[in-house]
Amino acid sequence: MVSIHSHLGRTGVAPVSKIISRLNGIKSQRQARCLSCGWARRSLWILPFLAVSISRAADYDAQFNQWFAVQTNLQSWAGDFTQTRTLTVLNQPLVTRGQVWVKPGEFRWELGQPAQTIVLRRPDQLLIIYPRLKRAEKYPLDAVPTGPMRDALALLDASLPRDRATMEKNFRLLSATETNSILQMTLQPRSDAARKFIGEVVVGFHTNDFTIAATEMKFADGSRLRNDFTNVVLNQPIEPKMFEADLPPDYSVVEPLKK
Amino acid sequence: MSSFLKRWWWALLIVMTGIGLVRLRFDVDILDLLPPDEPTVQGLKLYQQHFTNARELIVTLRAPDSETAERLAGELADRLRQQTNLVEEVTWQPPWMERPDQLGELLGWLWFNQSPGDFAALTNRLAPGQLKPTLDETRELLATSMSPMDLARRSFDPFNLLTMPALANISGISMDQGNQMFASADGKFRVLYVQSAVDLTSYRACASWLEKIHAVIAELQSGAIVHFTGRPVFVEEIATSMQRDMSHSVGATAIIIALLFWLTHRRWLPMLWLLALLMLILIATLALGGLVLGTVSVVALGFAAVLLGLAVDYAVVHYQEALAYPQMTVPEIRRAIAPSILWAAITTISAFLVLNLGGLPGLGQLGSLVAIGIALSALVMVMIYLPPLFPDRRQPCPNQTPFRWWNYFVAPQEVPVTGMVSAEKSSHRAVFLLTGLIFFSAGAVLCFQRPGLDRSGNALQPAHGEAQQTLDEMTAELGLPPQPLWLIISGRDESEVYRRLTNAEILLNSAVTNQLIGHYLLPDTLWPRAEYQAANRATAAGLGKKGPPLRDALSSAGFNTNAFVLTAELVRTWSRAGESKSVMWPTNQVSQWLLKRFVARTPDECLVMGLIYPATNKVDAAELTALSRQLAQNHALLSGWELLGNATLKRVQSRMWEVVTPMVALVLLSLWFAFRRATEILLGVAVLCLSGVCLLATMVLAGWTWNLMNLMAVPLMLGTGVDYTLFIQLALRRHGGDLVAVRCSVGRALLLCGGTAVAGFGSLVFSSNLGMASLGKVCAVGIGANMLISVFLLPAWWRLFSPKSKVQSPKSEDAGAKDGEKSTRAKLPPFYRAGLWRLGLVAAKMIPAGLLKTIAAALADFYWIIQRQRCEVVVQNFLPVFAGDRTAAEKAARAAHRNFAAKLVDLWCVEGGETGCNWLTNSGELEIIHAARRRGRGTLFITLHLGNWEHGGLLLNQLGIRLTILTQAEPDDGLTDLRKAARARYGVDTLIIGDDGFAFVEVIKQLQAGADLAVSLDRPPERGGVPVEFFGQPFAASLAAAELARASGCALVGVTIVRRPDGYAVKVLPEFTYDRKALGNREARRELTQQILRAFEPEIRKDIDQWYQFTPIWVGQASRLSQK
């Protein structure tokens, strides 16, 4: 479990965190006496800021935990989203609306109205359907070879983290900022191979009701993909058939991982 | 000329050595060891020549984590790139990662290679009216696709130009598959490809360049583990191994030789002189090898240690003989021992030269070098080794007959075995028990298992050094498939290559269907289609002008300039394609880096390489042979190290008969010429067989297998192992079967010789080439077994099977022999055997007489050349007739041999049933016979070994006279019976007179009854001879005729029958008259005998070349001959 304190150092309270970590890292009592003597005389004025920072960090951590607690206890959630894709080759970002339904271990992601891309996540597989092209791509999640594809799929999964353990397993928390009652966590994939693909993931949630507010992926080539969620409804029953793919017979189904 | 050579031979040798050393070159390419006409070898050579970059070093780097590995690889690449005098280029990641824009040229070129229909369709796709819909579709895909590949691709390929048939198979130009060539899946292992800026044409250049590169890399001090592989490393490793092998093996063998010599003799000077001569021989051999061969394969340099081990034998045997016989001069020792050394050298030389027939040029070179060295060694050791060590014995004895050159090839006449030392029976028993134990133990092992045959190419490969280990590690870490087979297709131009590619594909598809192969990769998509390019030029020119409208369309659709980079490069490529006049190839760095992996172009030809993956992990080379042949007919060479082993092994196996058969024949021939006795020949063969069985059993127990290199050990062991049997059995003869004397003299020498030979071959075990190491092991064990069996077991076998000794005949007073002088008889020629006589009878029936006589005359000439010692007996017999004129005597003796051969043919014809002869008779002389017979007191016909005396019986039979021949038994009892039966068929009886004195009683009775008998008088009897004068020389004549005349009163008639061109001339001498009563006196009998022999002298002089005296007839002649 990563201590949030060390990461806060990057967000602008570096001197304070360095002092804290230095104090925490002291092993020699003599060092501690000298340090405490010296800093006590010269740094008393820092103490108020220190108190504020510590308490702010503690608030974020608590909010994280509460958000994750909400995630853990969620049976389902659904909502609308606006997806913005900022690509290095385009002058303006591409904006598409969609809908999402999420259950533990499953989600349905419809992009476009009418849906041009449908992503169905099951415990054992990921299915991407392109209705206009009458094409479906199947990715068995238990047979993905190690490598960037596996990491990318894990990230896709983790971009909607359900619990802190899963999140921390796949990501390193870089920073957390709160703006307009939305707490945004900036995460960095732990996997080196995945980092070549996705540089950062940002997850934002409402601090009042702990519903998901936004997710954003920043890719290694500079492009970004952001989802802003609205009309999020929690724990409403969702029909099981929403997560099933009933593909018409004229659809071509491919398994890109099979070569 | 000969005197010039005798004086200046050493200068000539020095000049030749110098030229040879200048010409000498070393070849480290292992493929040059192999038969150059083998398609698999040709394919591998093409692969090495064109598809392995001789200037490319592969550096592998392993770090604790992938980030560190990537960072260090990048730093290392930068550092190496700065060394512009050493490095031309470093590639450490897919080149399109660093220069993605350069992919455009390759893609544009792929479009240019498409069928005109497909390429033209592109024009439609890029028509102005189609651009906006295409770009709208791209925007929609970019907005909604969940595929990272699609997003990445369409971002930079908004016009979807990457969608073409060619890219269906090479869609792997992606990050994943490109990275696979440079990094392991976990990223901790990375590979850098370093291109040298200097030519690395020699191993010295490789070593020097690598040293500098190592220094640059060492400066990095990264803490990462760095290894090296690639062609420069292999070349440097092989060359270093070669030098190490040579120095270590030669050094080790020389030390062992010195040690063994010291332990045996404890003398410094001979040992140091020996080592000095050996080193000179090595250098001279290498030089002469350079003169003859020019370039010597690195594998052939294994000759040095082998040569040392064999060459020392000749010096040791010579030296041992000199120590054993201190009274003999050096020339005499040379004369005594040279035949065995020279014949042993001939068999060894032949054995090694036979390697040239084995199908492996590298081994053939090794054989040639050893053969040259052995020849040099034999000459040097025979002529040069002893004189400096025994200066007081250098000069020959004053009365020594000068030796001719052939004397050194013919073993001196051996004194027959006399007075054999009776060794204890218990030691013989122990030897035979040991023999049985060895044979049955080895046999038992072989009953359960026999050495296998390794069909792989492992024997050709060097022992795994760093380069190979690094290559194996790289293959494993990068997840590359195991070693595929290579298919190399060549052609004059691109069109021809493409046709052959297409044909090859048909065959390969069929092979996949039949599960002969797993799958294959042929870069037909990436091969230029000349006809398509020609047809597409106009279209390309049109597309090449599409740059501005495409850019405008992109801008209108909301794309920025980043989206146009790839498209712009494609358009530029099409513009260039439209202007091209001939087949176009991509030229930028990325394209070249990719294409050179499987494409090669020279001014004269184009080559392309495909990969074929076997159906299973193990390549079944036999099944692939048929496919290989079909592909080869289509100028497509299927090759690979796995196939190489099997193909080469098949060739070696097919040629084994060509190699082993002449070796076996040579071994048997050399044994025959050395021993001329079937028993000893069979003993020699038995030694070889038992040592072979021991070798096979050792191979089974040690887990060794036969392979294409050590199969050549078979002829080597035959050729070198037979030497030990030669030396031991000849020594046993010389020492009269004295086992102790033999072991102390030759036995000790052979242990030393065998030990050095084993050391020489054994040192090859440490060779860096696995095949040479296995060859050394097998030869060492085989030769060692042969040597030990020859020294410790063979003598006892020889004692058991050799003929019993003949007791020497005592001196005779009547013969007037000197006291102590033993008159011994030389043996009759070996063809007096029933088997050979029967062969002659059959030949006489099947082959026309004239032809058979011609063949016989040629054999007689051959016999004259090779059996000079025996022929000298005849010369000595003739000398008194020619009053000492040796030239005339030799001439007559040689003619006598030819005539005797013809006489044998005549005899075979008669004994075979041809009784029609043209008798050239004188009626007056025949009347002498009739008159003598009319008296009825019996007639004793006296004849000599002159002409066709055997025909006398046939003549008398045709005259109505039944003759009985008095003769001694033939050397072979079977022959006696055979001839007796044959004579009986044409009416001649035979009475064998042996040591049985009562036989004469029967003779007297027959004469008294009026019988007609015949006897020869021109051979001295074994005992009871009387001294007469014959051709002015003392002669021990038989009193048989005079005794029979005294006892029976018979008529004595002398007859000769000699061959003439038109028949057989019969000469009847006047009847020898005598006073029967006076014959009671021994002197009178001697006088009568003298009279008879004197009467025959003119007849002998007339037809001296039909006087067949092959045993010494003069008094004292036999003992004089035995002393030579």
Coordinates of N, CA and C in Angstrom, one line a residue, chain B residues 13-23 287:
Chain B
L13 N 64.8 -28.9 -51.3 CA 63.7 -29.1 -50.3 C 63.5 -27.7 -49.6
I14 N 64.6 -27.0 -49.3 CA 64.4 -25.7 -48.7 C 63.7 -24.7 -49.5
V15 N 64.0 -24.7 -50.8 CA 63.3 -23.8 -51.8 C 61.8 -24.2 -51.8
M16 N 61.5 -25.5 -51.9 CA 60.1 -25.9 -52.0 C 59.4 -25.5 -50.7
T17 N 60.1 -25.7 -49.5 CA 59.5 -25.3 -48.3 C 59.2 -23.8 -48.2
G18 N 60.1 -23.0 -48.7 CA 59.9 -21.6 -48.7 C 58.7 -21.2 -49.5
I19 N 58.7 -21.7 -50.7 CA 57.5 -21.4 -51.6 C 56.2 -21.8 -50.9
G20 N 56.2 -23.0 -50.3 CA 55.0 -23.5 -49.7 C 54.6 -22.6 -48.6
L21 N 55.5 -22.1 -47.8 CA 55.2 -21.3 -46.6 C 54.6 -19.9 -47.1
V22 N 55.1 -19.4 -48.2 CA 54.6 -18.2 -48.8 C 53.2 -18.4 -49.3
R23 N 52.9 -19.5 -49.9 CA 51.6 -19.8 -50.5 C 50.6 -20.2 -49.5
A287 N 54.6 -26.6 -44.9 CA 55.1 -25.9 -46.1 C 54.7 -26.6 -47.3

